[in-house]
Amino acid sequence: MVDPGKLRNVISFGAVVALLVAVSLLPPDTSLREIERVGALRACVPSTYPPLVTGDPERPGVDIELLRAVADHMGVSMIIAENQAMGRDFNPRNWNLNRAQCQIVAGGVVNSAQTRSFLETGPEYAETGWALVSQQALQSLSGLTVGTLALVSGLDRIGLASYLRAQGVTARVMTSPEALVAAIADGSVDAGVTEAMMASGLARENGWAVRWIGEGLPRHHLVFGFWKGDITLKRAVTAAFADFSVNGKIASILEKYDVTSIE
């Protein structure tokens, strides 16, 4: 009769050997090598997501300038592939992105568990979360009507909805930054809730107030996204960001676009 203990050891050993063999058969990661071979780094971004992507050639946005700096650091050119669905729909399935279009996804990628379920994420460079923007500073949301604009993927939309209901807020879904600004300006809504970087930009452009919202809701950081398994590319971008942190490149780009922490 076979000793149960020895049998378990044999099975465990066999499982480890099978795993090692499976790993050895995985295709090699050629993500960085392919970019170097072609001499170009392609990035998918929304048509506009200020201040990350503005559409203004003179001031193209935080993410566009970071992407160009990364491409320069790698010694390749930068190609921007605009994807209008990214700026209109929070669901990545509706973006229809693939490797043929780009190697990096940028313009509002949040480093959350939801994002990491379908993308590798790169180094963090700015904090984000849900923020409130209004004509005047508001201490309470109780009984107010609030416009919600949730275009960015990765933030907790269900948690936000629960928080607003608990505050007795009447929520109205907005489909674009322009619609949110118009509704706040004409008084259709008392305030707006959207991703913090966008909220800061809208407040700055209109002379409005902005603050974090949703005590207990998690905050995250903005990052670049990579396809699963593109580790060599991710390492190259991480190395570039490490140099940018030392030479002040990231700070200078954020300062150029007046990106400051929300108090």
PDB file of C-alpha atoms in Angstrom:
ATOM      1  CA  MET A   1       0.000   0.000   0.000  1.00  0.00           C
ATOM      2  CA  VAL A   2       1.311   3.435  -0.984  1.00  0.00           C
ATOM      3  CA  ASP A   3       2.130   5.795   1.889  1.00  0.00           C
ATOM      4  CA  PRO A   4      -0.386   8.731   1.661  1.00  0.00           C
ATOM      5  CA  GLY A   5       2.312  11.175   2.743  1.00  0.00           C
ATOM      6  CA  LYS A   6       4.708  10.058   0.010  1.00  0.00           C
ATOM      7  CA  LEU A   7       1.889  10.177  -2.541  1.00  0.00           C
ATOM      8  CA  ARG A   8       1.128  13.808  -1.627  1.00  0.00           C
ATOM      9  CA  ASN A   9       4.827  14.691  -1.987  1.00  0.00           C
ATOM     10  CA  VAL A  10       4.970  13.069  -5.430  1.00  0.00           C
ATOM     11  CA  ILE A  11       1.832  14.953  -6.542  1.00  0.00           C
ATOM     12  CA  SER A  12       3.199  18.255  -5.221  1.00  0.00           C
ATOM     13  CA  PHE A  13       6.539  17.695  -6.958  1.00  0.00           C
ATOM     14  CA  GLY A  14       4.756  16.864 -10.199  1.00  0.00           C
ATOM     15  CA  ALA A  15       2.641  20.027  -9.981  1.00  0.00           C
ATOM     16  CA  VAL A  16       5.742  22.190  -9.512  1.00  0.00           C
ATOM     17  CA  VAL A  17       7.494  20.547 -12.468  1.00  0.00           C
ATOM     18  CA  ALA A  18       4.387  21.018 -14.633  1.00  0.00           C
ATOM     19  CA  LEU A  19       4.211  24.722 -13.670  1.00  0.00           C
ATOM     20  CA  LEU A  20       7.882  25.262 -14.530  1.00  0.00           C
ATOM     21  CA  VAL A  21       7.431  23.542 -17.887  1.00  0.00           C
ATOM     22  CA  ALA A  22       4.350  25.665 -18.618  1.00  0.00           C
ATOM     23  CA  VAL A  23       6.237  28.866 -17.777  1.00  0.00           C
ATOM     24  CA  SER A  24       9.123  27.844 -20.037  1.00  0.00           C
ATOM     25  CA  LEU A  25       6.664  27.462 -22.928  1.00  0.00           C
ATOM     26  CA  LEU A  26       5.212  30.986 -22.596  1.00  0.00           C
ATOM     27  CA  PRO A  27       5.985  33.262 -25.562  1.00  0.00           C
ATOM     28  CA  PRO A  28       8.785  35.782 -24.891  1.00  0.00           C
ATOM     29  CA  ASP A  29       7.834  39.362 -24.017  1.00  0.00           C
ATOM     30  CA  THR A  30       8.856  41.384 -27.082  1.00  0.00           C
ATOM     31  CA  SER A  31       6.865  44.536 -26.242  1.00  0.00           C
ATOM     32  CA  LEU A  32       9.906  46.822 -25.841  1.00  0.00           C
ATOM     33  CA  ARG A  33      11.918  45.161 -28.609  1.00  0.00           C
ATOM     34  CA  GLU A  34       9.077  45.688 -31.092  1.00  0.00           C
ATOM     35  CA  ILE A  35       8.825  49.411 -30.259  1.00  0.00           C
ATOM     36  CA  GLU A  36      12.586  49.784 -30.700  1.00  0.00           C
ATOM     37  CA  ARG A  37      12.425  47.879 -33.993  1.00  0.00           C
ATOM     38  CA  VAL A  38       9.694  50.142 -35.380  1.00  0.00           C
ATOM     39  CA  GLY A  39      11.146  53.262 -33.770  1.00  0.00           C
ATOM     40  CA  ALA A  40       7.779  54.492 -32.484  1.00  0.00           C
ATOM     41  CA  LEU A  41       5.649  54.257 -29.338  1.00  0.00           C
ATOM     42  CA  ARG A  42       1.902  54.324 -29.933  1.00  0.00           C
ATOM     43  CA  ALA A  43      -0.479  55.526 -27.215  1.00  0.00           C
ATOM     44  CA  CYS A  44      -4.286  55.404 -27.131  1.00  0.00           C
ATOM     45  CA  VAL A  45      -5.850  58.456 -25.479  1.00  0.00           C
ATOM     46  CA  PRO A  46      -9.301  60.093 -25.438  1.00  0.00           C
ATOM     47  CA  SER A  47      -9.861  62.975 -27.847  1.00  0.00           C
ATOM     48  CA  THR A  48     -10.075  65.289 -24.862  1.00  0.00           C
ATOM     49  CA  TYR A  49      -9.846  64.837 -21.107  1.00  0.00           C
ATOM     50  CA  PRO A  50      -8.476  68.096 -19.691  1.00  0.00           C
ATOM     51  CA  PRO A  51      -5.987  68.689 -18.269  1.00  0.00           C
ATOM     52  CA  LEU A  52      -4.584  65.256 -19.223  1.00  0.00           C
ATOM     53  CA  VAL A  53      -5.492  65.529 -22.914  1.00  0.00           C
ATOM     54  CA  THR A  54      -6.635  68.919 -24.212  1.00  0.00           C
ATOM     55  CA  GLY A  55      -6.588  68.741 -28.021  1.00  0.00           C
ATOM     56  CA  ASP A  56      -4.639  72.033 -28.027  1.00  0.00           C
ATOM     57  CA  PRO A  57      -1.367  71.654 -29.990  1.00  0.00           C
ATOM     58  CA  GLU A  58       0.256  74.407 -27.916  1.00  0.00           C
ATOM     59  CA  ARG A  59      -0.770  72.874 -24.580  1.00  0.00           C
ATOM     60  CA  PRO A  60      -1.623  69.243 -25.394  1.00  0.00           C
ATOM     61  CA  GLY A  61      -2.081  68.104 -21.804  1.00  0.00           C
ATOM     62  CA  VAL A  62      -0.261  66.434 -18.921  1.00  0.00           C
ATOM     63  CA  ASP A  63      -0.407  62.888 -20.272  1.00  0.00           C
ATOM     64  CA  ILE A  64       0.555  63.879 -23.814  1.00  0.00           C
ATOM     65  CA  GLU A  65       3.646  65.710 -22.551  1.00  0.00           C
ATOM     66  CA  LEU A  66       4.560  62.794 -20.268  1.00  0.00           C
ATOM     67  CA  LEU A  67       4.154  60.361 -23.172  1.00  0.00           C
ATOM     68  CA  ARG A  68       6.409  62.482 -25.372  1.00  0.00           C
ATOM     69  CA  ALA A  69       9.007  62.630 -22.613  1.00  0.00           C
ATOM     70  CA  VAL A  70       8.854  58.831 -22.243  1.00  0.00           C
ATOM     71  CA  ALA A  71       9.298  58.369 -25.994  1.00  0.00           C
ATOM     72  CA  ASP A  72      12.296  60.735 -25.972  1.00  0.00           C
ATOM     73  CA  HIS A  73      13.764  58.796 -23.035  1.00  0.00           C
ATOM     74  CA  MET A  74      13.402  55.560 -25.042  1.00  0.00           C
ATOM     75  CA  GLY A  75      14.829  57.173 -28.189  1.00  0.00           C
ATOM     76  CA  VAL A  76      11.741  56.599 -30.322  1.00  0.00           C
ATOM     77  CA  SER A  77       9.017  58.784 -31.809  1.00  0.00           C
ATOM     78  CA  MET A  78       5.552  59.240 -30.299  1.00  0.00           C
ATOM     79  CA  ILE A  79       2.330  58.406 -32.145  1.00  0.00           C
ATOM     80  CA  ILE A  80      -0.997  59.396 -30.586  1.00  0.00           C
ATOM     81  CA  ALA A  81      -4.059  57.316 -31.463  1.00  0.00           C
ATOM     82  CA  GLU A  82      -7.211  59.148 -30.394  1.00  0.00           C
ATOM     83  CA  ASN A  83     -10.117  57.024 -29.208  1.00  0.00           C
ATOM     84  CA  GLN A  84     -13.349  58.983 -28.826  1.00  0.00           C
ATOM     85  CA  ALA A  85     -15.050  56.199 -26.842  1.00  0.00           C
ATOM     86  CA  MET A  86     -12.551  56.651 -24.002  1.00  0.00           C
ATOM     87  CA  GLY A  87     -13.848  60.150 -23.371  1.00  0.00           C
ATOM     88  CA  ARG A  88     -17.520  59.211 -23.599  1.00  0.00           C
ATOM     89  CA  ASP A  89     -17.817  55.809 -21.950  1.00  0.00           C
ATOM     90  CA  PHE A  90     -16.406  54.582 -18.629  1.00  0.00           C
ATOM     91  CA  ASN A  91     -16.627  50.896 -19.683  1.00  0.00           C
ATOM     92  CA  PRO A  92     -13.307  49.729 -21.219  1.00  0.00           C
ATOM     93  CA  ARG A  93     -15.150  47.019 -23.172  1.00  0.00           C
ATOM     94  CA  ASN A  94     -16.700  49.779 -25.282  1.00  0.00           C
ATOM     95  CA  TRP A  95     -13.330  51.342 -26.087  1.00  0.00           C
ATOM     96  CA  ASN A  96     -12.464  48.523 -28.525  1.00  0.00           C
ATOM     97  CA  LEU A  97      -8.738  48.919 -27.972  1.00  0.00           C
ATOM     98  CA  ASN A  98      -6.198  46.342 -29.133  1.00  0.00           C
ATOM     99  CA  ARG A  99      -2.441  45.900 -29.478  1.00  0.00           C
ATOM    100  CA  ALA A 100      -2.507  46.913 -33.141  1.00  0.00           C
ATOM    101  CA  GLN A 101      -3.691  50.395 -32.114  1.00  0.00           C
ATOM    102  CA  CYS A 102      -1.325  51.153 -29.258  1.00  0.00           C
ATOM    103  CA  GLN A 103       1.111  49.855 -26.648  1.00  0.00           C
ATOM    104  CA  ILE A 104       0.125  52.347 -23.918  1.00  0.00           C
ATOM    105  CA  VAL A 105      -3.304  53.530 -22.732  1.00  0.00           C
ATOM    106  CA  ALA A 106      -3.344  57.010 -21.161  1.00  0.00           C
ATOM    107  CA  GLY A 107      -5.551  60.028 -20.542  1.00  0.00           C
ATOM    108  CA  GLY A 108      -7.346  59.111 -17.333  1.00  0.00           C
ATOM    109  CA  VAL A 109      -6.150  55.613 -16.356  1.00  0.00           C
ATOM    110  CA  VAL A 110      -6.662  55.054 -12.617  1.00  0.00           C
ATOM    111  CA  ASN A 111      -4.489  52.628 -10.644  1.00  0.00           C
ATOM    112  CA  SER A 112      -7.298  50.653  -9.004  1.00  0.00           C
ATOM    113  CA  ALA A 113      -8.100  46.953  -8.663  1.00  0.00           C
ATOM    114  CA  GLN A 114     -10.680  47.358 -11.421  1.00  0.00           C
ATOM    115  CA  THR A 115      -8.101  48.750 -13.847  1.00  0.00           C
ATOM    116  CA  ARG A 116      -5.504  46.125 -12.900  1.00  0.00           C
ATOM    117  CA  SER A 117      -8.026  43.413 -13.766  1.00  0.00           C
ATOM    118  CA  PHE A 118      -7.520  44.164 -17.465  1.00  0.00           C
ATOM    119  CA  LEU A 119      -4.306  46.243 -17.730  1.00  0.00           C
ATOM    120  CA  GLU A 120      -0.794  46.354 -16.320  1.00  0.00           C
ATOM    121  CA  THR A 121      -0.312  49.729 -14.662  1.00  0.00           C
ATOM    122  CA  GLY A 122       2.789  51.929 -14.633  1.00  0.00           C
ATOM    123  CA  PRO A 123       4.244  54.374 -12.103  1.00  0.00           C
ATOM    124  CA  GLU A 124       1.902  56.765 -10.308  1.00  0.00           C
ATOM    125  CA  TYR A 125       2.189  60.509 -10.841  1.00  0.00           C
ATOM    126  CA  ALA A 126      -0.919  62.274  -9.419  1.00  0.00           C
ATOM    127  CA  GLU A 127      -3.652  61.492  -6.883  1.00  0.00           C
ATOM    128  CA  THR A 128      -7.257  61.209  -7.972  1.00  0.00           C
ATOM    129  CA  GLY A 129     -10.689  60.216  -6.709  1.00  0.00           C
ATOM    130  CA  TRP A 130     -14.150  61.754  -6.667  1.00  0.00           C
ATOM    131  CA  ALA A 131     -14.293  65.540  -6.191  1.00  0.00           C
ATOM    132  CA  LEU A 132     -17.039  68.130  -5.854  1.00  0.00           C
ATOM    133  CA  VAL A 133     -17.045  71.295  -7.964  1.00  0.00           C
ATOM    134  CA  SER A 134     -19.478  74.158  -7.341  1.00  0.00           C
ATOM    135  CA  GLN A 135     -19.872  77.900  -7.820  1.00  0.00           C
ATOM    136  CA  GLN A 136     -19.476  78.465  -4.083  1.00  0.00           C
ATOM    137  CA  ALA A 137     -17.869  76.282  -1.437  1.00  0.00           C
ATOM    138  CA  LEU A 138     -20.442  73.824  -0.033  1.00  0.00           C
ATOM    139  CA  GLN A 139     -20.191  72.341   3.446  1.00  0.00           C
ATOM    140  CA  SER A 140     -23.116  69.915   3.053  1.00  0.00           C
ATOM    141  CA  LEU A 141     -24.818  68.131   0.177  1.00  0.00           C
ATOM    142  CA  SER A 142     -28.026  67.362   2.050  1.00  0.00           C
ATOM    143  CA  GLY A 143     -31.043  67.989  -0.158  1.00  0.00           C
ATOM    144  CA  LEU A 144     -29.002  69.315  -3.091  1.00  0.00           C
ATOM    145  CA  THR A 145     -29.200  68.378  -6.755  1.00  0.00           C
ATOM    146  CA  VAL A 146     -25.808  67.243  -8.044  1.00  0.00           C
ATOM    147  CA  GLY A 147     -24.652  66.476 -11.596  1.00  0.00           C
ATOM    148  CA  THR A 148     -22.458  63.365 -11.840  1.00  0.00           C
ATOM    149  CA  LEU A 149     -19.920  62.900 -14.633  1.00  0.00           C
ATOM    150  CA  ALA A 150     -18.215  59.493 -14.464  1.00  0.00           C
ATOM    151  CA  LEU A 151     -16.240  59.099 -17.689  1.00  0.00           C
ATOM    152  CA  VAL A 152     -13.071  57.670 -16.201  1.00  0.00           C
ATOM    153  CA  SER A 153     -12.792  53.936 -15.581  1.00  0.00           C
ATOM    154  CA  GLY A 154     -11.385  52.558 -12.330  1.00  0.00           C
ATOM    155  CA  LEU A 155     -13.093  54.735  -9.724  1.00  0.00           C
ATOM    156  CA  ASP A 156     -15.806  53.294  -7.471  1.00  0.00           C
ATOM    157  CA  ARG A 157     -19.047  54.420  -9.150  1.00  0.00           C
ATOM    158  CA  ILE A 158     -21.249  52.182  -6.978  1.00  0.00           C
ATOM    159  CA  GLY A 159     -19.659  53.534  -3.809  1.00  0.00           C
ATOM    160  CA  LEU A 160     -20.216  57.086  -5.036  1.00  0.00           C
ATOM    161  CA  ALA A 161     -23.885  56.397  -5.760  1.00  0.00           C
ATOM    162  CA  SER A 162     -24.344  54.938  -2.261  1.00  0.00           C
ATOM    163  CA  TYR A 163     -22.616  57.944  -0.699  1.00  0.00           C
ATOM    164  CA  LEU A 164     -24.809  60.430  -2.580  1.00  0.00           C
ATOM    165  CA  ARG A 165     -27.987  58.551  -1.612  1.00  0.00           C
ATOM    166  CA  ALA A 166     -26.894  58.582   2.033  1.00  0.00           C
ATOM    167  CA  GLN A 167     -26.473  62.363   1.795  1.00  0.00           C
ATOM    168  CA  GLY A 168     -30.006  62.815   0.461  1.00  0.00           C
ATOM    169  CA  VAL A 169     -28.693  64.053  -2.888  1.00  0.00           C
ATOM    170  CA  THR A 170     -30.739  64.094  -6.087  1.00  0.00           C
ATOM    171  CA  ALA A 171     -28.227  62.933  -8.722  1.00  0.00           C
ATOM    172  CA  ARG A 172     -28.412  63.807 -12.406  1.00  0.00           C
ATOM    173  CA  VAL A 173     -26.146  61.953 -14.822  1.00  0.00           C
ATOM    174  CA  MET A 174     -24.085  64.214 -17.093  1.00  0.00           C
ATOM    175  CA  THR A 175     -22.579  62.956 -20.342  1.00  0.00           C
ATOM    176  CA  SER A 176     -19.831  65.511 -20.979  1.00  0.00           C
ATOM    177  CA  PRO A 177     -17.749  68.159 -19.188  1.00  0.00           C
ATOM    178  CA  GLU A 178     -19.519  70.821 -21.240  1.00  0.00           C
ATOM    179  CA  ALA A 179     -22.943  69.650 -20.040  1.00  0.00           C
ATOM    180  CA  LEU A 180     -21.759  69.615 -16.428  1.00  0.00           C
ATOM    181  CA  VAL A 181     -20.318  73.131 -16.655  1.00  0.00           C
ATOM    182  CA  ALA A 182     -23.504  74.464 -18.282  1.00  0.00           C
ATOM    183  CA  ALA A 183     -25.716  72.864 -15.612  1.00  0.00           C
ATOM    184  CA  ILE A 184     -23.652  74.315 -12.754  1.00  0.00           C
ATOM    185  CA  ALA A 185     -23.459  77.735 -14.434  1.00  0.00           C
ATOM    186  CA  ASP A 186     -27.223  78.060 -15.048  1.00  0.00           C
ATOM    187  CA  GLY A 187     -28.173  76.611 -11.663  1.00  0.00           C
ATOM    188  CA  SER A 188     -29.776  73.424 -13.025  1.00  0.00           C
ATOM    189  CA  VAL A 189     -27.637  71.591 -10.483  1.00  0.00           C
ATOM    190  CA  ASP A 190     -26.170  72.891  -7.243  1.00  0.00           C
ATOM    191  CA  ALA A 191     -22.800  71.197  -7.843  1.00  0.00           C
ATOM    192  CA  GLY A 192     -21.038  68.531  -9.878  1.00  0.00           C
ATOM    193  CA  VAL A 193     -19.112  65.386  -8.978  1.00  0.00           C
ATOM    194  CA  THR A 194     -16.440  64.004 -11.271  1.00  0.00           C
ATOM    195  CA  GLU A 195     -12.857  62.661 -11.293  1.00  0.00           C
ATOM    196  CA  ALA A 196     -10.597  64.955  -9.254  1.00  0.00           C
ATOM    197  CA  MET A 197      -8.214  66.053 -12.028  1.00  0.00           C
ATOM    198  CA  MET A 198     -11.111  67.069 -14.236  1.00  0.00           C
ATOM    199  CA  ALA A 199     -12.936  68.713 -11.325  1.00  0.00           C
ATOM    200  CA  SER A 200      -9.849  70.792 -10.531  1.00  0.00           C
ATOM    201  CA  GLY A 201      -9.565  71.881 -14.139  1.00  0.00           C
ATOM    202  CA  LEU A 202     -13.230  72.908 -14.353  1.00  0.00           C
ATOM    203  CA  ALA A 203     -12.960  74.817 -11.072  1.00  0.00           C
ATOM    204  CA  ARG A 204      -9.822  76.604 -12.211  1.00  0.00           C
ATOM    205  CA  GLU A 205     -11.288  77.575 -15.611  1.00  0.00           C
ATOM    206  CA  ASN A 206     -14.520  78.914 -14.105  1.00  0.00           C
ATOM    207  CA  GLY A 207     -13.305  80.358 -10.813  1.00  0.00           C
ATOM    208  CA  TRP A 208     -15.313  77.785  -8.824  1.00  0.00           C
ATOM    209  CA  ALA A 209     -14.660  75.842  -5.626  1.00  0.00           C
ATOM    210  CA  VAL A 210     -13.447  72.227  -5.540  1.00  0.00           C
ATOM    211  CA  ARG A 211     -12.968  69.685  -2.747  1.00  0.00           C
ATOM    212  CA  TRP A 212     -12.712  65.928  -2.215  1.00  0.00           C
ATOM    213  CA  ILE A 213     -15.993  64.116  -1.712  1.00  0.00           C
ATOM    214  CA  GLY A 214     -17.022  60.766  -0.268  1.00  0.00           C
ATOM    215  CA  GLU A 215     -15.472  60.122   3.110  1.00  0.00           C
ATOM    216  CA  GLY A 216     -14.563  56.451   3.060  1.00  0.00           C
ATOM    217  CA  LEU A 217     -14.366  56.222  -0.733  1.00  0.00           C
ATOM    218  CA  PRO A 218     -10.863  55.177  -1.847  1.00  0.00           C
ATOM    219  CA  ARG A 219      -8.501  57.528  -3.649  1.00  0.00           C
ATOM    220  CA  HIS A 220      -6.097  56.260  -6.279  1.00  0.00           C
ATOM    221  CA  HIS A 221      -3.366  57.574  -8.557  1.00  0.00           C
ATOM    222  CA  LEU A 222      -3.269  58.286 -12.257  1.00  0.00           C
ATOM    223  CA  VAL A 223      -0.997  56.017 -14.283  1.00  0.00           C
ATOM    224  CA  PHE A 224      -0.367  54.728 -17.792  1.00  0.00           C
ATOM    225  CA  GLY A 225      -1.844  51.342 -18.752  1.00  0.00           C
ATOM    226  CA  PHE A 226      -0.073  48.510 -20.587  1.00  0.00           C
ATOM    227  CA  TRP A 227      -1.308  45.252 -22.070  1.00  0.00           C
ATOM    228  CA  LYS A 228      -1.008  42.265 -19.769  1.00  0.00           C
ATOM    229  CA  GLY A 229       2.421  40.645 -20.106  1.00  0.00           C
ATOM    230  CA  ASP A 230       4.208  43.694 -21.577  1.00  0.00           C
ATOM    231  CA  ILE A 231       6.676  43.730 -18.727  1.00  0.00           C
ATOM    232  CA  THR A 232       9.751  44.937 -20.660  1.00  0.00           C
ATOM    233  CA  LEU A 233       7.850  48.014 -21.867  1.00  0.00           C
ATOM    234  CA  LYS A 234       6.526  48.657 -18.371  1.00  0.00           C
ATOM    235  CA  ARG A 235      10.088  48.479 -16.999  1.00  0.00           C
ATOM    236  CA  ALA A 236      11.320  50.978 -19.601  1.00  0.00           C
ATOM    237  CA  VAL A 237       8.535  53.440 -18.731  1.00  0.00           C
ATOM    238  CA  THR A 238       9.156  52.933 -15.006  1.00  0.00           C
ATOM    239  CA  ALA A 239      12.848  53.718 -15.558  1.00  0.00           C
ATOM    240  CA  ALA A 240      11.915  56.892 -17.459  1.00  0.00           C
ATOM    241  CA  PHE A 241       9.590  58.034 -14.654  1.00  0.00           C
ATOM    242  CA  ALA A 242      12.333  57.372 -12.084  1.00  0.00           C
ATOM    243  CA  ASP A 243      14.616  59.735 -13.999  1.00  0.00           C
ATOM    244  CA  PHE A 244      11.797  62.281 -14.371  1.00  0.00           C
ATOM    245  CA  SER A 245      11.276  62.254 -10.601  1.00  0.00           C
ATOM    246  CA  VAL A 246      14.962  63.068 -10.090  1.00  0.00           C
ATOM    247  CA  ASN A 247      15.275  65.751 -12.778  1.00  0.00           C
ATOM    248  CA  GLY A 248      11.936  67.391 -11.979  1.00  0.00           C
ATOM    249  CA  LYS A 249      10.273  66.637 -15.313  1.00  0.00           C
ATOM    250  CA  ILE A 250       7.004  65.363 -13.810  1.00  0.00           C
ATOM    251  CA  ALA A 251       6.758  68.279 -11.397  1.00  0.00           C
ATOM    252  CA  SER A 252       7.397  70.833 -14.151  1.00  0.00           C
ATOM    253  CA  ILE A 253       4.681  69.351 -16.383  1.00  0.00           C
ATOM    254  CA  LEU A 254       2.133  69.286 -13.532  1.00  0.00           C
ATOM    255  CA  GLU A 255       3.057  72.875 -12.653  1.00  0.00           C
ATOM    256  CA  LYS A 256       2.661  73.954 -16.290  1.00  0.00           C
ATOM    257  CA  TYR A 257      -0.966  72.781 -16.173  1.00  0.00           C
ATOM    258  CA  ASP A 258      -1.597  74.221 -12.687  1.00  0.00           C
ATOM    259  CA  VAL A 259      -2.224  70.753 -11.281  1.00  0.00           C
ATOM    260  CA  THR A 260      -2.271  71.158  -7.510  1.00  0.00           C
ATOM    261  CA  SER A 261      -3.468  68.936  -4.690  1.00  0.00           C
ATOM    262  CA  ILE A 262      -7.093  69.415  -3.606  1.00  0.00           C
ATOM    263  CA  GLU A 263      -7.247  70.575   0.006  1.00  0.00           C
TER     264      GLU A 263
END
